[in-house]
PDB file of C-alpha atoms and ligand atoms in Angstrom:
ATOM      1  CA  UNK A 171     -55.577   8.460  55.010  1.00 76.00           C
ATOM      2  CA  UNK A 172     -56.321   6.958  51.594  1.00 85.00           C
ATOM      3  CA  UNK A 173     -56.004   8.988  48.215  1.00 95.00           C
ATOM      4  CA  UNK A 174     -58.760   9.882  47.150  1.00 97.00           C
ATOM      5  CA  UNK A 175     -60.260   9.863  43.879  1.00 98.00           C
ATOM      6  CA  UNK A 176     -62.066  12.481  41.666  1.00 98.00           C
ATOM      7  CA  UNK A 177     -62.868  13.879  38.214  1.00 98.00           C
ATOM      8  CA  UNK A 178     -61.480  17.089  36.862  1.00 98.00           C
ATOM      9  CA  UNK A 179     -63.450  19.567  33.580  1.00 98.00           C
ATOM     10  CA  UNK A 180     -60.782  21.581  31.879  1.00 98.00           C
ATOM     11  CA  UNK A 181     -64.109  23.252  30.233  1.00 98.00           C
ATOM     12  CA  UNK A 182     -61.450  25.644  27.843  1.00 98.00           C
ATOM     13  CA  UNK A 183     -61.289  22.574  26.430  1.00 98.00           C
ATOM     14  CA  UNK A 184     -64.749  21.056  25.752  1.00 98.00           C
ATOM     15  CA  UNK A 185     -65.794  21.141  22.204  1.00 98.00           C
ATOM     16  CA  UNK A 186     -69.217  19.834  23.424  1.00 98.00           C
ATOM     17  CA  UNK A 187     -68.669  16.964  20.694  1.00 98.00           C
ATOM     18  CA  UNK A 188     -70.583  14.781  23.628  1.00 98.00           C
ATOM     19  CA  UNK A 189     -69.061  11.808  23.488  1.00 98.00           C
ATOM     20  CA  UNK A 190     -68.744  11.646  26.947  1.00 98.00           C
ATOM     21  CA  UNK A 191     -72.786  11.720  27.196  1.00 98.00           C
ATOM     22  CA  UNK A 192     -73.445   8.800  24.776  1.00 98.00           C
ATOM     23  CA  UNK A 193     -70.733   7.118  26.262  1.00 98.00           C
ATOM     24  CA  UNK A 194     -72.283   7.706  29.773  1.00 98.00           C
ATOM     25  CA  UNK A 195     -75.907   5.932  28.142  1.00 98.00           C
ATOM     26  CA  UNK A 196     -73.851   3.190  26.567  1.00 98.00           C
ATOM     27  CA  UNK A 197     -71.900   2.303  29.559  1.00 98.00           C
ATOM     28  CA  UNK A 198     -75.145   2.221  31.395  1.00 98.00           C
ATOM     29  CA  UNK A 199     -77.242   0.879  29.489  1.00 97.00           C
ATOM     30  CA  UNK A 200     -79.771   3.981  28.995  1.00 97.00           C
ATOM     31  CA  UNK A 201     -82.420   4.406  26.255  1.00 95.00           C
ATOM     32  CA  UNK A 202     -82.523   7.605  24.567  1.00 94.00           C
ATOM     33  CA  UNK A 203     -85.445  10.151  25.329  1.00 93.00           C
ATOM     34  CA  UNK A 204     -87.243  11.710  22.831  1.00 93.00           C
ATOM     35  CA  UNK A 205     -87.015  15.183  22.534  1.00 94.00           C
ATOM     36  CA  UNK A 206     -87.844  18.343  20.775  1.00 94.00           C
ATOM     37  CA  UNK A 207     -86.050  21.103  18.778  1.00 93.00           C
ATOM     38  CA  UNK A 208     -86.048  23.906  21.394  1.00 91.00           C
ATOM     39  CA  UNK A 209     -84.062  26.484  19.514  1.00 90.00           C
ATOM     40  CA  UNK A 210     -80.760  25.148  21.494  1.00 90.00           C
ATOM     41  CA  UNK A 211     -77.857  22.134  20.672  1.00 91.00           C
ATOM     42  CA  UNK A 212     -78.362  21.734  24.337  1.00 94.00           C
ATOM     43  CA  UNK A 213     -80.202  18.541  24.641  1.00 95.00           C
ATOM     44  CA  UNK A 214     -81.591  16.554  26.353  1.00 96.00           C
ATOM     45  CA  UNK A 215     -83.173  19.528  28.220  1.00 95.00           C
ATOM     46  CA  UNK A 216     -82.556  18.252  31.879  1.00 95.00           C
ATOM     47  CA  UNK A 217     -80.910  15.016  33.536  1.00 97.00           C
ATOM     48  CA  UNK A 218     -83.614  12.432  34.105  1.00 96.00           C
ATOM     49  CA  UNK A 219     -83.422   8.522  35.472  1.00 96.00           C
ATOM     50  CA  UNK A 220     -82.258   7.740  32.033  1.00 96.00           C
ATOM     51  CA  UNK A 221     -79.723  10.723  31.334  1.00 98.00           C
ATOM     52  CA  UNK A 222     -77.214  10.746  34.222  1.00 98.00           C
ATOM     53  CA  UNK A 223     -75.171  13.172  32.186  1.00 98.00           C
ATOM     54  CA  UNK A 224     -75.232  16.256  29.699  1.00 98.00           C
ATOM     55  CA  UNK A 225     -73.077  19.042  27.982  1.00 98.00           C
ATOM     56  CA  UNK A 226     -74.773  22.482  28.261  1.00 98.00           C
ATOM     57  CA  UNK A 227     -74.462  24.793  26.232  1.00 97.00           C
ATOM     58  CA  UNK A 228     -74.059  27.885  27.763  1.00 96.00           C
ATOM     59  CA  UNK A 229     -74.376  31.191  25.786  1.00 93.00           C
ATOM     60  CA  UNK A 230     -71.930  34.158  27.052  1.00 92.00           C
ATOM     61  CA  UNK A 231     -72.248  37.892  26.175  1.00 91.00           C
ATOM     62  CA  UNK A 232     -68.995  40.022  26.894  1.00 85.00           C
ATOM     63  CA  UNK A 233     -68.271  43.284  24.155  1.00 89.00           C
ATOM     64  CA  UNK A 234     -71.457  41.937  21.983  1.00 92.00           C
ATOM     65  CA  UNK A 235     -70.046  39.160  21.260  1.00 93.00           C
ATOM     66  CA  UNK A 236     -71.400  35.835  22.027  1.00 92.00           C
ATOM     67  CA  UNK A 237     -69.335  33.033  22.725  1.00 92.00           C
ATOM     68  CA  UNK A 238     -70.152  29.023  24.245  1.00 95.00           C
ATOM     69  CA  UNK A 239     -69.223  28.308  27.638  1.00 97.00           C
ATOM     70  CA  UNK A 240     -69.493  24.281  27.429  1.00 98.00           C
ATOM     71  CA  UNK A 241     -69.909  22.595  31.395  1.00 97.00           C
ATOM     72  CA  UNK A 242     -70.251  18.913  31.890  1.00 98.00           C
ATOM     73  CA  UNK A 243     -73.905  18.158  33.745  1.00 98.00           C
ATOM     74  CA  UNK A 244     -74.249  15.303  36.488  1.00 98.00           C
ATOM     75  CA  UNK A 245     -74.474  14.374  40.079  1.00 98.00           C
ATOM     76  CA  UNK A 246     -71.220  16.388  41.454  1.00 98.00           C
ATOM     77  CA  UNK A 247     -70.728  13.505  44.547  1.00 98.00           C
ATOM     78  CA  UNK A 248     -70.848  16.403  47.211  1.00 98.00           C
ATOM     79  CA  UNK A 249     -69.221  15.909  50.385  1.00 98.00           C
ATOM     80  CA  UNK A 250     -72.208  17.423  51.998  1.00 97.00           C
ATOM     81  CA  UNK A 251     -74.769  16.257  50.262  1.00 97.00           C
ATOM     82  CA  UNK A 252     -78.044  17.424  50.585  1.00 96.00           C
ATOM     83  CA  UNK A 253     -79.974  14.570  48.824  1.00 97.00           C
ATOM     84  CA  UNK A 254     -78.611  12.591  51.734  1.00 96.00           C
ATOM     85  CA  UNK A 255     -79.619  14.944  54.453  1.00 94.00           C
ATOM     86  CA  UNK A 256     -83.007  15.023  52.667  1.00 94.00           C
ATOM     87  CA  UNK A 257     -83.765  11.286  52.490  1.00 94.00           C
ATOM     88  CA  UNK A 258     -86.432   9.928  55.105  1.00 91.00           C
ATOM     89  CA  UNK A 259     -85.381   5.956  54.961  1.00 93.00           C
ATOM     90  CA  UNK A 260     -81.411   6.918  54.060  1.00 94.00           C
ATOM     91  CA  UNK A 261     -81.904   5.240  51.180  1.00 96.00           C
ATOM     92  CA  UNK A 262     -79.078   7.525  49.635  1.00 97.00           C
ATOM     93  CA  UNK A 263     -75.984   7.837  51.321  1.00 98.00           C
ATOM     94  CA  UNK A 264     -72.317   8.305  51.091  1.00 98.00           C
ATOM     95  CA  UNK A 265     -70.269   4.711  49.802  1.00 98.00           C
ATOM     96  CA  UNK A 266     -66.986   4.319  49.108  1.00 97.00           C
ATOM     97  CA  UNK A 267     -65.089   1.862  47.170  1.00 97.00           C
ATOM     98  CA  UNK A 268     -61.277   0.589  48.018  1.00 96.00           C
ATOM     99  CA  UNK A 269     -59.936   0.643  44.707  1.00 96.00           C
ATOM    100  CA  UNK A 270     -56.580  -1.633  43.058  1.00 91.00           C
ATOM    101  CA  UNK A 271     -54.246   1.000  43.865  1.00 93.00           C
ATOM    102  CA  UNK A 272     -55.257   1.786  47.596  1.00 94.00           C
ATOM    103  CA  UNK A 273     -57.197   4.773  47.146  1.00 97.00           C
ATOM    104  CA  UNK A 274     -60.900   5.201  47.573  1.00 98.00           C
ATOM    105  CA  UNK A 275     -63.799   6.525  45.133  1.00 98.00           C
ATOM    106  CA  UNK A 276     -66.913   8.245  46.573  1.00 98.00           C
ATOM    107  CA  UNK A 277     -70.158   7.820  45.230  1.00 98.00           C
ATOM    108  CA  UNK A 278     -73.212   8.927  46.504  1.00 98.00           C
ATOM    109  CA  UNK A 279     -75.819   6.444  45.727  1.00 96.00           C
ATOM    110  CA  UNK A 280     -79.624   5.427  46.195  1.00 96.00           C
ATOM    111  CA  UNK A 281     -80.361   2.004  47.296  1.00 94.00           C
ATOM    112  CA  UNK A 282     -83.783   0.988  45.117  1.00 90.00           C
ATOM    113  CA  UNK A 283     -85.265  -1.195  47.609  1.00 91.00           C
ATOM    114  CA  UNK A 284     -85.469   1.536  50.262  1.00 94.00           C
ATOM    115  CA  UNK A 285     -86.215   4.549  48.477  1.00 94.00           C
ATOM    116  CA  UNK A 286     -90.116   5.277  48.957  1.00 93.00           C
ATOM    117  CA  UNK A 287     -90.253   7.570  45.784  1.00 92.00           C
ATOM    118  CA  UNK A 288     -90.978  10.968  48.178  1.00 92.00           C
ATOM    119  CA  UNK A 289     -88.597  12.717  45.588  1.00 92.00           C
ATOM    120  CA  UNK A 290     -87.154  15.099  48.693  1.00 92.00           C
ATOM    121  CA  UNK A 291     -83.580  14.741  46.992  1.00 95.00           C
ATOM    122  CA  UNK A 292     -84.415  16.126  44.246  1.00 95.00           C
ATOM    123  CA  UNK A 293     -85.729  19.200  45.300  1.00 93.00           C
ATOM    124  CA  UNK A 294     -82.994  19.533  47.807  1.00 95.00           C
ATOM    125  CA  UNK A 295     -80.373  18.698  45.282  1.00 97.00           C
ATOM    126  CA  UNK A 296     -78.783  22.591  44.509  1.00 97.00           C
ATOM    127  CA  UNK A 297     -77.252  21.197  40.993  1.00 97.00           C
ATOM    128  CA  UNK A 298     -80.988  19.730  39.714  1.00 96.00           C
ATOM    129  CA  UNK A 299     -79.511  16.101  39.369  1.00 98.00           C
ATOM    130  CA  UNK A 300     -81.424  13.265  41.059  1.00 97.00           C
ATOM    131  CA  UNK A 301     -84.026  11.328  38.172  1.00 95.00           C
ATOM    132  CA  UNK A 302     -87.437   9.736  39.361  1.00 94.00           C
ATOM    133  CA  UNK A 303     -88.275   7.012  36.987  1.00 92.00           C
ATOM    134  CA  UNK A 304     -92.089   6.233  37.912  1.00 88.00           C
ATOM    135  CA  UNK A 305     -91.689   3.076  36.632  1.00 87.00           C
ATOM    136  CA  UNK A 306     -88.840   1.228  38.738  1.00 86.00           C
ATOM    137  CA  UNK A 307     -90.014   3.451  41.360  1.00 86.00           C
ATOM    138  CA  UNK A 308     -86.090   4.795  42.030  1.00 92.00           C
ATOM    139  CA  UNK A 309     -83.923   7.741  42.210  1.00 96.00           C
ATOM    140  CA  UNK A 310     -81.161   7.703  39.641  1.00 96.00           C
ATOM    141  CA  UNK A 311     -77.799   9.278  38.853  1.00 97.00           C
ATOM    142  CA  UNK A 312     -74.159   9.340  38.046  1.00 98.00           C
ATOM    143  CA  UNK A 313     -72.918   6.644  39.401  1.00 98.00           C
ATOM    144  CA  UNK A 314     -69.238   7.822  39.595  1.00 98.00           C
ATOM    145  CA  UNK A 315     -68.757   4.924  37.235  1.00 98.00           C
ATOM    146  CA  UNK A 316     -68.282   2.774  40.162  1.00 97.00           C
ATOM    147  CA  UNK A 317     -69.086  -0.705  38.607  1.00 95.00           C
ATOM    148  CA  UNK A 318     -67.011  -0.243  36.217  1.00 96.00           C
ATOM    149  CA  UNK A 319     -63.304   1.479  37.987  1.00 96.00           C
ATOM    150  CA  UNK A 320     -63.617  -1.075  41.112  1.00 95.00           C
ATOM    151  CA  UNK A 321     -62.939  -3.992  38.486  1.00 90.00           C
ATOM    152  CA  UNK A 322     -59.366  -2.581  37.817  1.00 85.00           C
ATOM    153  CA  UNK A 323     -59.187  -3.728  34.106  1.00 91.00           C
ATOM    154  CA  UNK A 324     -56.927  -2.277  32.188  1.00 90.00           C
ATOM    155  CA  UNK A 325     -59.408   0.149  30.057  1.00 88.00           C
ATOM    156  CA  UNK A 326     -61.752   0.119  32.075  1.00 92.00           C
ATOM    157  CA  UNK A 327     -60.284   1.160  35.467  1.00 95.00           C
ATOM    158  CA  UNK A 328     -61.812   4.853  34.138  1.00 97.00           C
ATOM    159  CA  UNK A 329     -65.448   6.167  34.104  1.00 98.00           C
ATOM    160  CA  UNK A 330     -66.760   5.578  30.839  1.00 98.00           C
ATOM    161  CA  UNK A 331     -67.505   9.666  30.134  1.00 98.00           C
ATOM    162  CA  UNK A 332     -63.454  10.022  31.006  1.00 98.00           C
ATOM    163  CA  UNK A 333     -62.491   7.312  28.394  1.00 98.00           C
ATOM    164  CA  UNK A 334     -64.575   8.998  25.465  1.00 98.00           C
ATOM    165  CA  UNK A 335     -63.400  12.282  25.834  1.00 98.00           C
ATOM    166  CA  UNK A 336     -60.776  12.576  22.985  1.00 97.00           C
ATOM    167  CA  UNK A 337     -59.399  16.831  23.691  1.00 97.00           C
ATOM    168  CA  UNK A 338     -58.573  15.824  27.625  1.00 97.00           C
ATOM    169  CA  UNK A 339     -61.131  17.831  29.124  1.00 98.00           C
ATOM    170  CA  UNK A 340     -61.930  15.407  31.224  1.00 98.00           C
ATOM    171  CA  UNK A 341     -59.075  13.740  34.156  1.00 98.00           C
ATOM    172  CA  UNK A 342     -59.737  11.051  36.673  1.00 98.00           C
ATOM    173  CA  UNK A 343     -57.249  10.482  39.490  1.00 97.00           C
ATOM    174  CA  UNK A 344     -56.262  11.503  42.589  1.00 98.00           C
ATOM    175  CA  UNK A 345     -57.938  14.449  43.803  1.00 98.00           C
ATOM    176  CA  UNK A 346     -54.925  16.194  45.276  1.00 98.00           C
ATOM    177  CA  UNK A 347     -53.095  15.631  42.493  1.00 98.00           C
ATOM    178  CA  UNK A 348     -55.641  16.855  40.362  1.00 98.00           C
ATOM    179  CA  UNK A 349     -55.874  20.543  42.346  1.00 98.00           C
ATOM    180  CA  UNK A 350     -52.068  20.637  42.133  1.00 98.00           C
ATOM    181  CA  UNK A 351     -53.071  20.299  37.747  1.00 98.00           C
ATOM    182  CA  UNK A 352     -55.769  22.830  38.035  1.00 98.00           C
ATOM    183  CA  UNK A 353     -53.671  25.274  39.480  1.00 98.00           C
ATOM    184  CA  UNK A 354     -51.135  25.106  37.024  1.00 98.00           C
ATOM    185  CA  UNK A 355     -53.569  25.382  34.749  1.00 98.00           C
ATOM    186  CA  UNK A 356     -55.372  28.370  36.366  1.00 98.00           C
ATOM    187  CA  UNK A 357     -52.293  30.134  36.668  1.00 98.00           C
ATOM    188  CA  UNK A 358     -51.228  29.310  33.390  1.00 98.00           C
ATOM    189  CA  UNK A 359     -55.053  30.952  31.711  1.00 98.00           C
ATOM    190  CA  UNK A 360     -54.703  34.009  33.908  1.00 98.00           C
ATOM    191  CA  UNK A 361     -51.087  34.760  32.749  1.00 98.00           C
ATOM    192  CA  UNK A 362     -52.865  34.296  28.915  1.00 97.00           C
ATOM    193  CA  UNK A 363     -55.425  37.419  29.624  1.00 96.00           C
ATOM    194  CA  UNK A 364     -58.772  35.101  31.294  1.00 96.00           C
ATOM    195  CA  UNK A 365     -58.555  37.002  34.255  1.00 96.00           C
ATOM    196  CA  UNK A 366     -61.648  35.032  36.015  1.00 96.00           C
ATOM    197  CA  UNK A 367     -59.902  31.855  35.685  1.00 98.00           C
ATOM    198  CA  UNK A 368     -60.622  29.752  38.705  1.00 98.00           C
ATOM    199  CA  UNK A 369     -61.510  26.066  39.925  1.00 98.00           C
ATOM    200  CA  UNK A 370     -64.794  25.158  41.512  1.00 98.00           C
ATOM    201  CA  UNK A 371     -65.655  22.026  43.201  1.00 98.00           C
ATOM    202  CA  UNK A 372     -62.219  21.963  45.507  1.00 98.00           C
ATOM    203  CA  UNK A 373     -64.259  23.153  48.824  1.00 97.00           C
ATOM    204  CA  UNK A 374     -67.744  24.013  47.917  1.00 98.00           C
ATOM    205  CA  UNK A 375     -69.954  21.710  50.102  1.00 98.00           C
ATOM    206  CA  UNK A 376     -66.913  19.873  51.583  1.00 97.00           C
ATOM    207  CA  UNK A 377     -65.216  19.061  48.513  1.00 98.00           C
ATOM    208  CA  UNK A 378     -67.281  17.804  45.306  1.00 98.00           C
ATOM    209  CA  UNK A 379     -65.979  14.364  43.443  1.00 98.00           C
ATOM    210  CA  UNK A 380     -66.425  16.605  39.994  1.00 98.00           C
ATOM    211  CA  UNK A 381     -64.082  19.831  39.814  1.00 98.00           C
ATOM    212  CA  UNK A 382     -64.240  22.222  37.223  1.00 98.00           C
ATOM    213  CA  UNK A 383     -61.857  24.806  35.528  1.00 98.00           C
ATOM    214  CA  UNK A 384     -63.788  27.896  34.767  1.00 98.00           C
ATOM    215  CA  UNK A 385     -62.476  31.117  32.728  1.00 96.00           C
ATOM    216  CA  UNK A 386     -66.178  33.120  34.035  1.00 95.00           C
ATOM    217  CA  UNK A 387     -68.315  34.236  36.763  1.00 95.00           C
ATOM    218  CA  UNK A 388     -69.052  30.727  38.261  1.00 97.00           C
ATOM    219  CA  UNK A 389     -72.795  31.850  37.172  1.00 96.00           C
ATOM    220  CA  UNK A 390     -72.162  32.002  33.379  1.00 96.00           C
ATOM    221  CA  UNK A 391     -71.810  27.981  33.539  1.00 97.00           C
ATOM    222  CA  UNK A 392     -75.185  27.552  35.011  1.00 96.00           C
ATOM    223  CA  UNK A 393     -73.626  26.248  38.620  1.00 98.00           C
ATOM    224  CA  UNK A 394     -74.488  27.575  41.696  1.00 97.00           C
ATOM    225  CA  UNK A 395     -71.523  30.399  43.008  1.00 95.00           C
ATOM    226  CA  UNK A 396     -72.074  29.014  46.817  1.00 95.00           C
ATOM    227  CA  UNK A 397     -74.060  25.804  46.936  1.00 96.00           C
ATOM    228  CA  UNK A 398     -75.451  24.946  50.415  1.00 93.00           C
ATOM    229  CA  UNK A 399     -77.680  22.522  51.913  1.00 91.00           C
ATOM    230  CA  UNK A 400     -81.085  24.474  52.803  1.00 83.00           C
ATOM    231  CA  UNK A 401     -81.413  25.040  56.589  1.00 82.00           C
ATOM    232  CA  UNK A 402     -85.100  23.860  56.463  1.00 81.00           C
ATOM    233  CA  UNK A 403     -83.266  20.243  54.996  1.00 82.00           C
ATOM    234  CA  UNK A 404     -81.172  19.616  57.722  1.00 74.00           C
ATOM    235  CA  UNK A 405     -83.743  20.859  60.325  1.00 75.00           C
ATOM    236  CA  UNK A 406     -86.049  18.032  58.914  1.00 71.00           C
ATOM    237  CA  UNK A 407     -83.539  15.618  59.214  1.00 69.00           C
ATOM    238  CA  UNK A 408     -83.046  15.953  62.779  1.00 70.00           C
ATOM    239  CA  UNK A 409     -86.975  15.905  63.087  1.00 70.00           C
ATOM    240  CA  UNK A 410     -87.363  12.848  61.761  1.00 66.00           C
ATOM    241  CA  UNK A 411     -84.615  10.053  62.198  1.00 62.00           C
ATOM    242  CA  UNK A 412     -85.858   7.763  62.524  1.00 55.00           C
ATOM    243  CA  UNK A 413     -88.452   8.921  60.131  1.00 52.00           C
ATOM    244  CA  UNK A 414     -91.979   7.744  61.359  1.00 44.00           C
ATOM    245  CA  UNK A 415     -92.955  11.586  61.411  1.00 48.00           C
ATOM    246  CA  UNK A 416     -92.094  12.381  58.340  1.00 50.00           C
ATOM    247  CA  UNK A 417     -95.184  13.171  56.442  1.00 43.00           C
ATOM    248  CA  UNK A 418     -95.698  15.897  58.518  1.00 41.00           C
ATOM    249  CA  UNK A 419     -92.027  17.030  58.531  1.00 51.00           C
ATOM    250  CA  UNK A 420     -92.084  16.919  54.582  1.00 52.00           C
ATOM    251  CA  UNK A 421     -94.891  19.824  54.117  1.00 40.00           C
ATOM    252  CA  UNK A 422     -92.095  22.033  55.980  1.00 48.00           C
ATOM    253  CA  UNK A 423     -89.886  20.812  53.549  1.00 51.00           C
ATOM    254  CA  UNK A 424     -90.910  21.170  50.732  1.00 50.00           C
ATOM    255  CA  UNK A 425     -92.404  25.145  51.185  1.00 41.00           C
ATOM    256  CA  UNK A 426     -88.661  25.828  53.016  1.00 48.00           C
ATOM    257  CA  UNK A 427     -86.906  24.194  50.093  1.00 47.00           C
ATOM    258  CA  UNK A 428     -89.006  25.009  47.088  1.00 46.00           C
ATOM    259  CA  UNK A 429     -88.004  28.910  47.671  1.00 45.00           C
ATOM    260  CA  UNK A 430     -83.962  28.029  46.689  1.00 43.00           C
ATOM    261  CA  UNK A 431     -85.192  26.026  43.708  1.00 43.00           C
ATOM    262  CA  UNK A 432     -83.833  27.321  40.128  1.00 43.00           C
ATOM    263  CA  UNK A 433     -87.076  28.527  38.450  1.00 41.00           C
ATOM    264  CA  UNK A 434     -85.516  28.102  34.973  1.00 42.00           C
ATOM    265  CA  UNK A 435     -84.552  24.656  35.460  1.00 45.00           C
ATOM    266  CA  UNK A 436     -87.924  23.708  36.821  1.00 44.00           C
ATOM    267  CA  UNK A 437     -89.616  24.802  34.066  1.00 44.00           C
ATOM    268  CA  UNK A 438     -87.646  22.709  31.657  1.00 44.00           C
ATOM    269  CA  UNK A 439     -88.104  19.814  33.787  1.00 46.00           C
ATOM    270  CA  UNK A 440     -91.788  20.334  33.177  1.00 44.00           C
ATOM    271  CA  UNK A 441     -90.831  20.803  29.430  1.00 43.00           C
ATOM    272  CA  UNK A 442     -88.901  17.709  29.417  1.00 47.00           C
ATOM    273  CA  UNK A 443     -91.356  15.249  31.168  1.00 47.00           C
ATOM    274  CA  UNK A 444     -94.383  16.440  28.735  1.00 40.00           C
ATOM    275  CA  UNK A 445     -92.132  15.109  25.916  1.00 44.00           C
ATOM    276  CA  UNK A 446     -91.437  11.719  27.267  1.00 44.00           C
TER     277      UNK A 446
HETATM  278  S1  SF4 B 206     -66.232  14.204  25.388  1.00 97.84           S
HETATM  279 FE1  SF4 B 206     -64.943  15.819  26.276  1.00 97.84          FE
HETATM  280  S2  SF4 B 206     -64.848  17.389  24.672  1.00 97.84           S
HETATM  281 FE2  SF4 B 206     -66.562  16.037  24.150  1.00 97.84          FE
HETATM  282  S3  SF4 B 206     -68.346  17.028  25.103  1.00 97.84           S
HETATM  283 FE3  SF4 B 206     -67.556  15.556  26.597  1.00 97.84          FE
HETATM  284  S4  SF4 B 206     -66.206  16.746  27.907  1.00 97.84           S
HETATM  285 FE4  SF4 B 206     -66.540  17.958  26.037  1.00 97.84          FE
HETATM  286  S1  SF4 B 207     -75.175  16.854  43.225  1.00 97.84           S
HETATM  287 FE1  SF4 B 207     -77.208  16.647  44.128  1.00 97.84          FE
HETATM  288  S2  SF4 B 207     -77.684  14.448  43.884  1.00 97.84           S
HETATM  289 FE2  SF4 B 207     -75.456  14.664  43.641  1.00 97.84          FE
HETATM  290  S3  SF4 B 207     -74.575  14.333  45.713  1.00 97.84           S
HETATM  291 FE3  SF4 B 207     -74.859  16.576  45.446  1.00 97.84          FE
HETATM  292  S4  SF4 B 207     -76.895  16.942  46.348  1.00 97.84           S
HETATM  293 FE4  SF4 B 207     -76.774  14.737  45.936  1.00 97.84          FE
HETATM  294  S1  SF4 B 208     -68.881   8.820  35.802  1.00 97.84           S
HETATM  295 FE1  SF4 B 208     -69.992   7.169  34.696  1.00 97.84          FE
HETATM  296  S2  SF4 B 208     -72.124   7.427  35.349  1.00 97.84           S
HETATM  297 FE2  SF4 B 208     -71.041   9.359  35.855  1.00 97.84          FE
HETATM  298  S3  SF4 B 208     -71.321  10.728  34.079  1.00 97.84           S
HETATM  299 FE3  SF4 B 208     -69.390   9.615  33.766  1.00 97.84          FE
HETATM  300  S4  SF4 B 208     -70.017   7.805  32.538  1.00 97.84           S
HETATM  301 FE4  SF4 B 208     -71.875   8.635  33.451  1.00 97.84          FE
END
């Protein structure tokens, strides 16, 4: 079987200096979003079909003492993916791309022409990722920087967010070699006192393309401790493929998957799309 490839957060090491998310706009040609002073450094607010990627700014509490908890915000490329399940015309699925040195990188990806703009991914989506833009019509997300590592140049043969990041929080390659790295470095931060230390991303939903190397709760980070697909998503699924029934199917969607919805998130969404 072919190595495969993913991207690994050392977040003890994120200074939040977000390089990686202007570099993530440049690369792909995004426009900036205006925005509002919200009290937070954290900005933009949510991910959208122009901001495929952000630094959050988490605040954490422990003996009254506050300290930031930095995690790197995009489409995580799950193995089971419920935006897939969710999507009436499959309009986003699973690709994969042979890459100059055998292995493969997994992207999950929308196809414009067939997406009908039912926006079913993104409520399924458990990390808040997929962006509507009402304009083109499309769903839009991290790419997994695919357009840029298939070419193989010297440079460029890493996603652009990877490049930019200057204190090495941020590793593409080989996803088994990089869970042999974040053990090390697990073990390593537990033997220093950060007795939570532990990776996330290595099996939840099958395996996620992003990994991360937490030293709290999973919460504290704003990620989900045990993502799932929502029952009622993969029930529709089977209801409707093909999908000719699937206006029906959708009301039973949405009120099944609205309930697992993060309420906080939503309302910033809201906050976000009055500003644009
Ligand atoms: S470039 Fe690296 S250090 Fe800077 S915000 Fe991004 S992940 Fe953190
Ligand atoms: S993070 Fe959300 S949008 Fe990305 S693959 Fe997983 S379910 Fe789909
Ligand atoms: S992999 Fe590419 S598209 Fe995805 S966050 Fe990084 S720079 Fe953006």
């Amino acid at each position: 079987m072919a190595k495969e490839k993913a991207i690994l957060v050392d977040t003890t090491k994120c200074t939040a200096c977000r390089a990686c998310q202007v570099a993530c706009k440049q690369w792909n040609q995004n426009s900036a979003e205006k925005t509002t002073n919200r009290g937070s450094y954290e900005n933009p607010p949510t991910l959208s079909s122009k901001t495929w990627m952000r630094i959050l700014f988490n605040e954490y509490y422990k003996d009254g003492k506050m300290s930031w908890l930095f995690t790197k915000h995009q489409c995580m490329h799950c193995e089971d993916a419920a935006c897939v399940e969710a999507c009436p015309p499959n309009a986003t699925t699973h690709r994969e791309f042979k890459l100059w040195d055998g292995s493969v990188l997994k992207s999950v990806a929308t196809d414009a022409d067939k997406c009908i703009g039912c926006n079913y991914c993104r409520v399924a989506c458990p990390f808040d990722v997929p962006g509507y833009n009402e304009k083109k019509k499309g769903i839009y997300r991290c790419t997994m920087c695919f357009d840029r590592v298939t070419g193989g140049v010297k440079g460029y043969d890493i996603p652009a967010c990877v490049k930019a990041c200057a204190p090495g929080t941020l590793s593409f390659g080989d996803r088994a070699e990089l869970i042999l790295k974040a053990e090390k470095r697990v073990a390593q931060l537990r033997s220093d006192g950060y007795e939570n230390a532990h990776i996330y991303g290595q099996s939840e939903l099958g395996g996620l393309g992003y990994m991360y190397i937490l030293t709290a709760e999973t919460s504290t980070y704003s990620l989900p401790g045990d993502p799932s697909i929502p029952i009622g998503v993969t029930a529709w699924k089977a209801l409707t493929n093909p999908y000719g029934a699937f206006a029906a199917g959708g009301l039973l969607l949405a009120l099944v998957v609205n309930g697992v919805i993060n309420a906080r998130n939503r309302g910033l969404e809201e906050e976000h799309k009055l500003e644009e």
